[in-house]
Coordinates of C-alpha atoms and ligand atoms in Angstrom, one line a residue:
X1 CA -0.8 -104.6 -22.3
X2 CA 0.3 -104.4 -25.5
X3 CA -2.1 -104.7 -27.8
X4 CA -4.7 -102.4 -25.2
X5 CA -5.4 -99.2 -27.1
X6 CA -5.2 -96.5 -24.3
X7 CA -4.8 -93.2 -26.2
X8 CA -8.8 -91.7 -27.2
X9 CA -10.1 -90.8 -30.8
X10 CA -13.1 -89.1 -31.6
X11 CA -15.1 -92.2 -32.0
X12 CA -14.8 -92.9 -27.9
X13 CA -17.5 -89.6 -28.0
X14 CA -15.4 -88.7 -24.3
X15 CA -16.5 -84.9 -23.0
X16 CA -15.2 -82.5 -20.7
X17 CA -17.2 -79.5 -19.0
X18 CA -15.8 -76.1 -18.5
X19 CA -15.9 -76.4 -14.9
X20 CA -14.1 -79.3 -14.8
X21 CA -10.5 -79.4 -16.0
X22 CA -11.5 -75.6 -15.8
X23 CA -11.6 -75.5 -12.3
X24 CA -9.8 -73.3 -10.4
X25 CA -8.9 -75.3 -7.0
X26 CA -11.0 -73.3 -5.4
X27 CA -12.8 -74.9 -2.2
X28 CA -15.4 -74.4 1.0
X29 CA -11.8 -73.7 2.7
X30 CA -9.1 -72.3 0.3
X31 CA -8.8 -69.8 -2.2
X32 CA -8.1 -70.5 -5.8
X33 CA -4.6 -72.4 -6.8
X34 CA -4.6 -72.3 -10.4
X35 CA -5.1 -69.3 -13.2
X36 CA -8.9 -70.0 -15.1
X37 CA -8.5 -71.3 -18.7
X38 CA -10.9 -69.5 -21.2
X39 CA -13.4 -71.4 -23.4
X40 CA -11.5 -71.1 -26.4
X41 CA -8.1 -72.3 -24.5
X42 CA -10.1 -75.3 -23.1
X43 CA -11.6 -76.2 -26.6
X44 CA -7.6 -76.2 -27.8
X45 CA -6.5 -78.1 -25.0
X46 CA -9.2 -80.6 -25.6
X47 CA -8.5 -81.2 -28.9
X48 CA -4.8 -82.0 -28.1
X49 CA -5.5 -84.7 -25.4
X50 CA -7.9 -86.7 -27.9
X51 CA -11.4 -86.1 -26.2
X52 CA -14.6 -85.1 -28.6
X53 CA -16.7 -82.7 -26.9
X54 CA -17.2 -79.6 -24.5
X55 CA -20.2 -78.7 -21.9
X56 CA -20.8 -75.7 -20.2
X57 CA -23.2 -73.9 -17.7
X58 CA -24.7 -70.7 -19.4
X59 CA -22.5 -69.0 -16.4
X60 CA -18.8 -70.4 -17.3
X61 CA -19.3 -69.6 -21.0
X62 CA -21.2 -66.1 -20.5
X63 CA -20.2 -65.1 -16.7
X64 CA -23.8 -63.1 -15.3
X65 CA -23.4 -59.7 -15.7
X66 CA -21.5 -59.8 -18.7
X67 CA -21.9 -56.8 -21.7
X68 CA -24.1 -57.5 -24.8
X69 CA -20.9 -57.2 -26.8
X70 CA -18.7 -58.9 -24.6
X71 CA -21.0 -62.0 -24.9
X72 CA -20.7 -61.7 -28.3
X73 CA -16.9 -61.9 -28.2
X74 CA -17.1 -64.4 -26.1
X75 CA -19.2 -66.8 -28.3
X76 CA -17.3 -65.4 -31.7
X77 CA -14.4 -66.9 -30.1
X78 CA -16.0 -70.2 -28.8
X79 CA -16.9 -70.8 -32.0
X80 CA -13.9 -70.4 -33.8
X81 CA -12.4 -73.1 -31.4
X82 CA -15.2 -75.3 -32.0
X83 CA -14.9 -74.9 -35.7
X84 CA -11.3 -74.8 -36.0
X85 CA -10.7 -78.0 -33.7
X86 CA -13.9 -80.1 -35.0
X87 CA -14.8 -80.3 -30.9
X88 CA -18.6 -80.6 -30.5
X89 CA -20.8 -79.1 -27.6
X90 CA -22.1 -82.1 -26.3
X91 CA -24.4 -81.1 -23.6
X92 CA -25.3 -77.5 -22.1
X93 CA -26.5 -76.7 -18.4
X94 CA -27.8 -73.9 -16.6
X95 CA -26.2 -72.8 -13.2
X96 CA -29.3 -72.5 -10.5
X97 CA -26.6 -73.0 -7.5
X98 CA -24.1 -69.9 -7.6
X99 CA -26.0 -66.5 -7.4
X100 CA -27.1 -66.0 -3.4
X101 CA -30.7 -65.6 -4.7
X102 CA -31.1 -69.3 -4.6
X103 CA -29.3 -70.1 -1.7
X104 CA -33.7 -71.3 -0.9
X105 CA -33.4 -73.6 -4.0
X106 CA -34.7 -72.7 -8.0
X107 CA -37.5 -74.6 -8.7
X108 CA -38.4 -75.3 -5.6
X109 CA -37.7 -71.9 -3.7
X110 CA -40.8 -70.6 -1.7
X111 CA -40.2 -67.4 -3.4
X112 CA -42.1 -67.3 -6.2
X113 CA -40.2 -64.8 -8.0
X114 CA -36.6 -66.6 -7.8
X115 CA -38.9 -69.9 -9.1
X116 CA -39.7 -67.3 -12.1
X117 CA -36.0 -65.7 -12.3
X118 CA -34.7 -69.6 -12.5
X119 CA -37.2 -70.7 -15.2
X120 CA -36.4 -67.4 -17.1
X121 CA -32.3 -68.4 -16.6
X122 CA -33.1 -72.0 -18.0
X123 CA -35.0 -70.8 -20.9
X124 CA -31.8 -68.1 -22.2
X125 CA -29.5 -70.7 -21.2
X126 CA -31.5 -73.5 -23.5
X127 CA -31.4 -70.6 -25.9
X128 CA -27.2 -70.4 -25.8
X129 CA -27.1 -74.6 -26.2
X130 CA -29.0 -74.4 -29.1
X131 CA -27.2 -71.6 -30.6
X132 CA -24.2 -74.0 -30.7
X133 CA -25.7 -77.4 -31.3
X134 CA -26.4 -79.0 -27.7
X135 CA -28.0 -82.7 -28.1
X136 CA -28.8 -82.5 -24.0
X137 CA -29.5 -80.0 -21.4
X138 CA -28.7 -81.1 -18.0
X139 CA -30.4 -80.0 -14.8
X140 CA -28.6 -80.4 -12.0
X141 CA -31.1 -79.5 -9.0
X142 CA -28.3 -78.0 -6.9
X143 CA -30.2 -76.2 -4.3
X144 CA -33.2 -77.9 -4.9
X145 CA -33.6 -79.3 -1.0
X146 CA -33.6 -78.2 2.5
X147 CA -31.5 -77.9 6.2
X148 CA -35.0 -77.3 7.8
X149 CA -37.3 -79.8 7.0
X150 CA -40.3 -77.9 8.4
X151 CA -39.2 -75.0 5.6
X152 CA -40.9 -76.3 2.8
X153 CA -43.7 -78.9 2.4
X154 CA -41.9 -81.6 0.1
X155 CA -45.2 -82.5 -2.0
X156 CA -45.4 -78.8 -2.5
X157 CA -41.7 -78.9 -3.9
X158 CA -42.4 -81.7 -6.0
X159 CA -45.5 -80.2 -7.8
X160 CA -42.9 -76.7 -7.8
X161 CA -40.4 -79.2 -9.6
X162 CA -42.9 -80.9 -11.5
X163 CA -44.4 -77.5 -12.9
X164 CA -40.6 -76.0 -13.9
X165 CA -40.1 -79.0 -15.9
X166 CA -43.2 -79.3 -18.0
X167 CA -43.1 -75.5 -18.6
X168 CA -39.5 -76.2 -19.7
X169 CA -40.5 -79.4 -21.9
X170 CA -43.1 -76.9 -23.5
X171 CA -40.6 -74.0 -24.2
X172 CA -37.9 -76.5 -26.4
X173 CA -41.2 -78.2 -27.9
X174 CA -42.3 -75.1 -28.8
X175 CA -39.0 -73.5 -30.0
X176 CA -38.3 -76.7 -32.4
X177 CA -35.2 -77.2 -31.0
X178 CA -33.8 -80.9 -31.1
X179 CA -32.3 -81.5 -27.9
X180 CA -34.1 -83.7 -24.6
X181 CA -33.3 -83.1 -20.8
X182 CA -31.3 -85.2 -18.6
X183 CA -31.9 -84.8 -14.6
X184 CA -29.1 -85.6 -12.5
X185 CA -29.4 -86.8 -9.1
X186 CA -27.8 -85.9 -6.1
X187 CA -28.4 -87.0 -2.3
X188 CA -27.2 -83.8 -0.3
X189 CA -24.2 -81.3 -0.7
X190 CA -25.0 -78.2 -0.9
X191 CA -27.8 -78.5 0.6
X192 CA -28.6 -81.1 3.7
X193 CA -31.2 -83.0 1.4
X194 CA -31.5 -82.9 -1.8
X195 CA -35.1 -83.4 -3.8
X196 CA -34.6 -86.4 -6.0
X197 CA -31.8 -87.6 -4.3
X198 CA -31.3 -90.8 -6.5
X199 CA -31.5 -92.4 -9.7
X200 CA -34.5 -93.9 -8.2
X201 CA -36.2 -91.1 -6.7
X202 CA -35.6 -89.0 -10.6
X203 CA -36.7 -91.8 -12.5
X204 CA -39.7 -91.9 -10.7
X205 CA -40.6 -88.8 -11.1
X206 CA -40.1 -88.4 -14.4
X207 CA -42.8 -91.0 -15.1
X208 CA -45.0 -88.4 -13.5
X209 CA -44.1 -85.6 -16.2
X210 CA -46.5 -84.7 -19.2
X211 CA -44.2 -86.3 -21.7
X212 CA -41.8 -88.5 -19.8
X213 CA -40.2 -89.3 -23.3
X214 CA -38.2 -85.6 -23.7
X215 CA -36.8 -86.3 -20.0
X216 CA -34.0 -88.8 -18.8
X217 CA -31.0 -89.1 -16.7
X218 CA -27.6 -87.8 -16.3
X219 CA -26.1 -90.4 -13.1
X220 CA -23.1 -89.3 -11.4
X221 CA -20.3 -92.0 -10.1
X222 CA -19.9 -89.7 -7.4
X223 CA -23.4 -89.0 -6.2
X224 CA -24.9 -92.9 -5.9
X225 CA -21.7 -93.6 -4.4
X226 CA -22.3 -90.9 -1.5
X227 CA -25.7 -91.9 -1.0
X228 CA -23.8 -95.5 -0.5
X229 CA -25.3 -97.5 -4.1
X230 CA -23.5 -99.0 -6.8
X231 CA -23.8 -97.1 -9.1
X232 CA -23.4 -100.0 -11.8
X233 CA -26.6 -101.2 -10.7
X234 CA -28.2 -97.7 -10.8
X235 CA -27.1 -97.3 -14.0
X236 CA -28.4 -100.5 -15.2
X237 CA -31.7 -100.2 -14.3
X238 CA -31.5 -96.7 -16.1
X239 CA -30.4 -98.2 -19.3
X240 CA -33.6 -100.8 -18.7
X241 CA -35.9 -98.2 -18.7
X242 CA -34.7 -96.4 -21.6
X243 CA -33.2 -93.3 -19.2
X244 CA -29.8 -93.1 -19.6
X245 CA -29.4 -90.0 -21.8
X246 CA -26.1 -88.5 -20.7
X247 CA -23.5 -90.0 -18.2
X248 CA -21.5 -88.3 -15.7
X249 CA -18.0 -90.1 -14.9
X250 CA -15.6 -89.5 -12.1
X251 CA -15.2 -91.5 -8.6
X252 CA -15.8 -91.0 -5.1
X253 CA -15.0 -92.7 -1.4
X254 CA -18.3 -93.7 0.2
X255 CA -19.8 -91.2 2.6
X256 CA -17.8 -88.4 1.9
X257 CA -18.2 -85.0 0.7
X258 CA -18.8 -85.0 -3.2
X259 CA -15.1 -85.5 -4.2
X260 CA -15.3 -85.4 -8.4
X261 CA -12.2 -87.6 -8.4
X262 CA -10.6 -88.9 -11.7
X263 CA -12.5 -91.8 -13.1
X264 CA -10.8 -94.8 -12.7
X265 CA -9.0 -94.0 -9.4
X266 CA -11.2 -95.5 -6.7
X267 CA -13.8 -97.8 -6.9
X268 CA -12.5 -100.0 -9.1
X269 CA -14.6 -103.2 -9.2
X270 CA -17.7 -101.1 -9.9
X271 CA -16.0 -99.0 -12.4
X272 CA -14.7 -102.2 -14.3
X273 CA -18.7 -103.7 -14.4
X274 CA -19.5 -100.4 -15.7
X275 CA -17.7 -99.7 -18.6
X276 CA -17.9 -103.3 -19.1
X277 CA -22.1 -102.8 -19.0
X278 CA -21.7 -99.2 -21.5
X279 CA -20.3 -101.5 -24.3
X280 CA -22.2 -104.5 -23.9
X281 CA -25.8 -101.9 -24.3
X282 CA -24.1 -100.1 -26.7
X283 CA -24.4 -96.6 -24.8
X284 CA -24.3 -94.1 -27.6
X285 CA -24.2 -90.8 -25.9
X286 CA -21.2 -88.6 -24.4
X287 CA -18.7 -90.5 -22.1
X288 CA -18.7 -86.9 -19.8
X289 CA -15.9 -86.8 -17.2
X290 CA -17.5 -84.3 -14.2
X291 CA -14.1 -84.1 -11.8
X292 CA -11.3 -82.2 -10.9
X293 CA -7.9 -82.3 -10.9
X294 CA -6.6 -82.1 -7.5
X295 CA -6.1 -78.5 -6.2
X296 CA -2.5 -79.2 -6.0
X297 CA -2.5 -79.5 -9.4
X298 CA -2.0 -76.6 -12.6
X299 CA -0.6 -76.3 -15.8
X300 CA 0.3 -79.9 -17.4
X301 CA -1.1 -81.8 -14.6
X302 CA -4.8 -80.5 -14.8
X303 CA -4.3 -81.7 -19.0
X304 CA -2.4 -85.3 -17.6
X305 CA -5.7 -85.6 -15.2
X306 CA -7.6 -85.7 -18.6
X307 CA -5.6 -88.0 -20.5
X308 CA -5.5 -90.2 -17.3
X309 CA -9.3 -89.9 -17.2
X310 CA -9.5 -91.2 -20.6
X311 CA -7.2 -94.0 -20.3
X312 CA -8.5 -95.3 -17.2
X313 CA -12.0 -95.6 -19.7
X314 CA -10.1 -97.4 -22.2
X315 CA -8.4 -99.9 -20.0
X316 CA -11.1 -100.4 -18.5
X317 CA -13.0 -101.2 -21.7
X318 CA -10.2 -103.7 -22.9
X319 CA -9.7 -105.6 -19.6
X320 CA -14.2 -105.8 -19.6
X321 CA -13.5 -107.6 -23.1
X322 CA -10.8 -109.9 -22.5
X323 CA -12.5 -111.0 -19.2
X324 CA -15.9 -111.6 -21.8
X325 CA -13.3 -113.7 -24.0
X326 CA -11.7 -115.5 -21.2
X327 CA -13.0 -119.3 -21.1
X328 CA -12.3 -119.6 -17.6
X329 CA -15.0 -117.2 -17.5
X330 CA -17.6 -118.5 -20.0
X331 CA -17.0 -121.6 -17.5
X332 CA -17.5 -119.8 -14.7
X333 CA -20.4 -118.1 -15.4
X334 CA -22.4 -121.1 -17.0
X335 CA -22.0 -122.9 -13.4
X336 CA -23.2 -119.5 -11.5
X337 CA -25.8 -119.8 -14.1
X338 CA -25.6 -116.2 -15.1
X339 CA -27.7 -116.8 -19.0
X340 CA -29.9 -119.1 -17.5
X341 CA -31.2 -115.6 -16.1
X342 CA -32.1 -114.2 -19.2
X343 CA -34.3 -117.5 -20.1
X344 CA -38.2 -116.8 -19.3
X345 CA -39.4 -118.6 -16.3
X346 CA -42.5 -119.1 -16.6
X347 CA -44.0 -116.6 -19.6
X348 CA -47.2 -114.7 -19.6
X349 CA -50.1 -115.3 -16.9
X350 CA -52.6 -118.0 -18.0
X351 CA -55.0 -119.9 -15.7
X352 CA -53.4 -123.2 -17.7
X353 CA -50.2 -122.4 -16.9
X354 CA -51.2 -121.2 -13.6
X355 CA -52.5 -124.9 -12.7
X356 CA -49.9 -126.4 -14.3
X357 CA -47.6 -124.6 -12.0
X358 CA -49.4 -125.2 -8.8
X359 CA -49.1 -129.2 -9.9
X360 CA -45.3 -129.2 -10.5
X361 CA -43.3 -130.7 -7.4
X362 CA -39.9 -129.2 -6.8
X363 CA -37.3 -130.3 -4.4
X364 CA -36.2 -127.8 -3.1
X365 CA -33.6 -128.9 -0.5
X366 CA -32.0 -130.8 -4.0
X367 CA -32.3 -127.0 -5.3
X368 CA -30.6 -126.0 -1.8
X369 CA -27.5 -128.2 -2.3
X370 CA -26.8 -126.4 -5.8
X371 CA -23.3 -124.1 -6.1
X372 CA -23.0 -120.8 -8.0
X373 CA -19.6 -120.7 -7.7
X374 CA -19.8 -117.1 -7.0
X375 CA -16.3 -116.9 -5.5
X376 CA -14.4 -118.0 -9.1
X377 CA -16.3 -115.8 -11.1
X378 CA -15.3 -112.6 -8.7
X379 CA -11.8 -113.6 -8.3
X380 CA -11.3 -114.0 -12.1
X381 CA -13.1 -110.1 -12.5
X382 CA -10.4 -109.8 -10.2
X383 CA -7.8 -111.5 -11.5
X384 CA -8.4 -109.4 -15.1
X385 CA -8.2 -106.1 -13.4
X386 CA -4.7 -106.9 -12.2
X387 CA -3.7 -108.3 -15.3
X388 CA -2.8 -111.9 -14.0
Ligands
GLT1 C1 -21.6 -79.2 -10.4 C2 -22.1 -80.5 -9.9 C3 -22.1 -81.5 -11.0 C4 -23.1 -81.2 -12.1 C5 -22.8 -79.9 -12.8 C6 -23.9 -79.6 -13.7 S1 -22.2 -78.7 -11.9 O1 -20.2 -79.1 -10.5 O2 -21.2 -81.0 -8.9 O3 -22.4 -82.8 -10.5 O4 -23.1 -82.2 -13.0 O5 -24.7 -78.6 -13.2
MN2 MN1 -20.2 -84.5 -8.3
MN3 MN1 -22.2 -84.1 -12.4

């Protein structure tokens, strides 16, 4: 373990939201259990455990409601954090889920007025992620589903959706501001089905935009994992289509309620392919932890919950290289025959080759008898997240 760097520096790019560490234990069932920290405090308290950046909701920074000159104060502050502790906003998002007015969804609510009130709330809150140097805003379509399905007509939803974020595409085009979208998918919770439930389902759509280049994706751990995918394969295919603009990290049990848990502390296997397949592609953007300290927790346990989060990255990034650097491995994965899969097979349609093809014989009960040896390679993955 020695020579495993665990402890974060700027250069690991690793983000924390507002909401997050920032949470105040509250749940469906229970009040509160901890005191809320303010933007300024969390900024500090970032800075000491090591991570790089902050994101926010307009709503945690600004609360609704909140006086012209209080917001002021508010951001004053903020930024004298930010400047004072060299922590960068790394991403910016806009709560749609909170005020009862779209308990029928943002986007996609059959009033047409709250679909106005949302797009109006998106635009202000682009407006405040500018204002302090956001790269990515994040929509999370929260309440963008149904518990009836007869209530809305999904491809009427979709269009809704569809409309929202072209218009929005439009207002940062027009405004010059620098920044791209990231759309983050979720299969249900709150609502009983979500609209572009997966990876799949957003990447999808996003091809169906007017300019699919401003617009990617911010995955969850949590949310494939509760709609029972690996995410390490979501994410994959993401990074092969160019889509994975932001990241959010954490874990999850399969088929439970979203739980946010620390990254690192349950699904193992898949965690250790994906931070393995982040190096390898060379992921650039914010390594975002989205989870929560567990309510039990306050004071320096919320902060050791970070630092935990972070080193459970790291570790996970060493072990992923010594198991690249392990011959047993190389060995193992020549007899699986895991880079004779990034060989052509056959190249480009021609009707030569097509002939040629057609003529070839192949034995296939010869090909039949071949082993992959599947069973050494996953023990050794195995064998390097215990450390033997
Ligand atoms: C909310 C949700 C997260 C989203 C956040 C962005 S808010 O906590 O559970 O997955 O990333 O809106
Ligand atoms: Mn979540
Ligand atoms: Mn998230």
């Amino acid at each position: 373990m020695n020579d495993i760097r665990l402890t974060p520096t700027r250069e690991d790019k690793f983000a924390f939201g507002l909401w997050t560490i920032g949470h105040i234990g509250r749940d469906p069932f229970g009040d509160p259990t901890r005191e809320p920290i303010s933007p300024s405090d969390f900024v500090n308290g970032l800075d000491e455990v090591g991570a790089w950046g902050v994101s926010f909701h307009d709503d945690d920074l600004l609360p609704p409601g909140t006086s012209a000159s209080e917001r002021e104060n508010i951001k004053k502050s903020f930024r004298k954090a930010l400047d004072d502790t060299g922590i960068v906003v790394s991403m910016a998002t806009t709560n749609l889920f909170t005020m009862p007015c779209f308990k029928d969804g943002a986007f996609t609510s059959n009033d047409p007025q709250v679909r106005k009130f949302a797009i109006q709330k998106v635009m202000n809150s682009i407006d405040v992620g500018a204002e302090f140097g956001a790269p990515t805003i994040v929509f999370w379509g929260g309440r963008e589903g149904v518990e009836a399905a007869g209530s809305k007509y999904p491809l009427d939803a979709l269009e809704r959706y569809r409309e929202a974020m072209n218009f929005l595409v439009g207002y940062v085009k027009d405004q010059g501001y620098r920044m791209k979208f990231a759309m983050e998918p979720k299969p249900n919770e709150p609502r009983g089905d979500t609209f572009l439930p997966t990876i799949g389902h957003t990447m999808a759509f996003i091809e169906t935009l007017d300019d699919p280049s401003m617009v990617g994706l911010n995955p969850e751990v949590a949310h494939e994992t509760m709609a029972g995918l690996s995410f390490y394969q979501g994410v994959a295919q993401a990074i092969w289509q160019k889509k994975l603009f932001h990241i959010d990290l954490n874990d999850q049990k399969i088929g439970r309620y979203d739980q946010d848990l620390r990254f690192g502390s349950e699904g193992i296997k898949d965690d250790f392919f994906l931070v393995r397949l982040l190096e390898r592609t060379g992921y650039s953007g914010p390594k975002h932890f989205d989870s929560r300290p567990y309510r039990s927790e306050h004071g320096e346990g919320v902060w050791e919950f970070a630092r935990n989060s972070m080193r459970n990255y790291l570790a996970f990034a060493a072990k992923a290289k010594a198991y690249d650097n392990d011959p047993k491995v190389k060995e193992a994965e020549s007899l699986a025959g895991v880079d004779a899969l990034a060989n052509e097979t056959i190249g480009k349609y021609s009707k030569a080759l097509a002939e040629k093809l057609k003529a070839e014989n192949f034995d296939y009960e010869q090909l039949a008898k071949r082993n992959y040896f599947n069973e050494r390679l996953d023990q050794l993955a195995i064998d390097h997240i215990f450390g033997l």
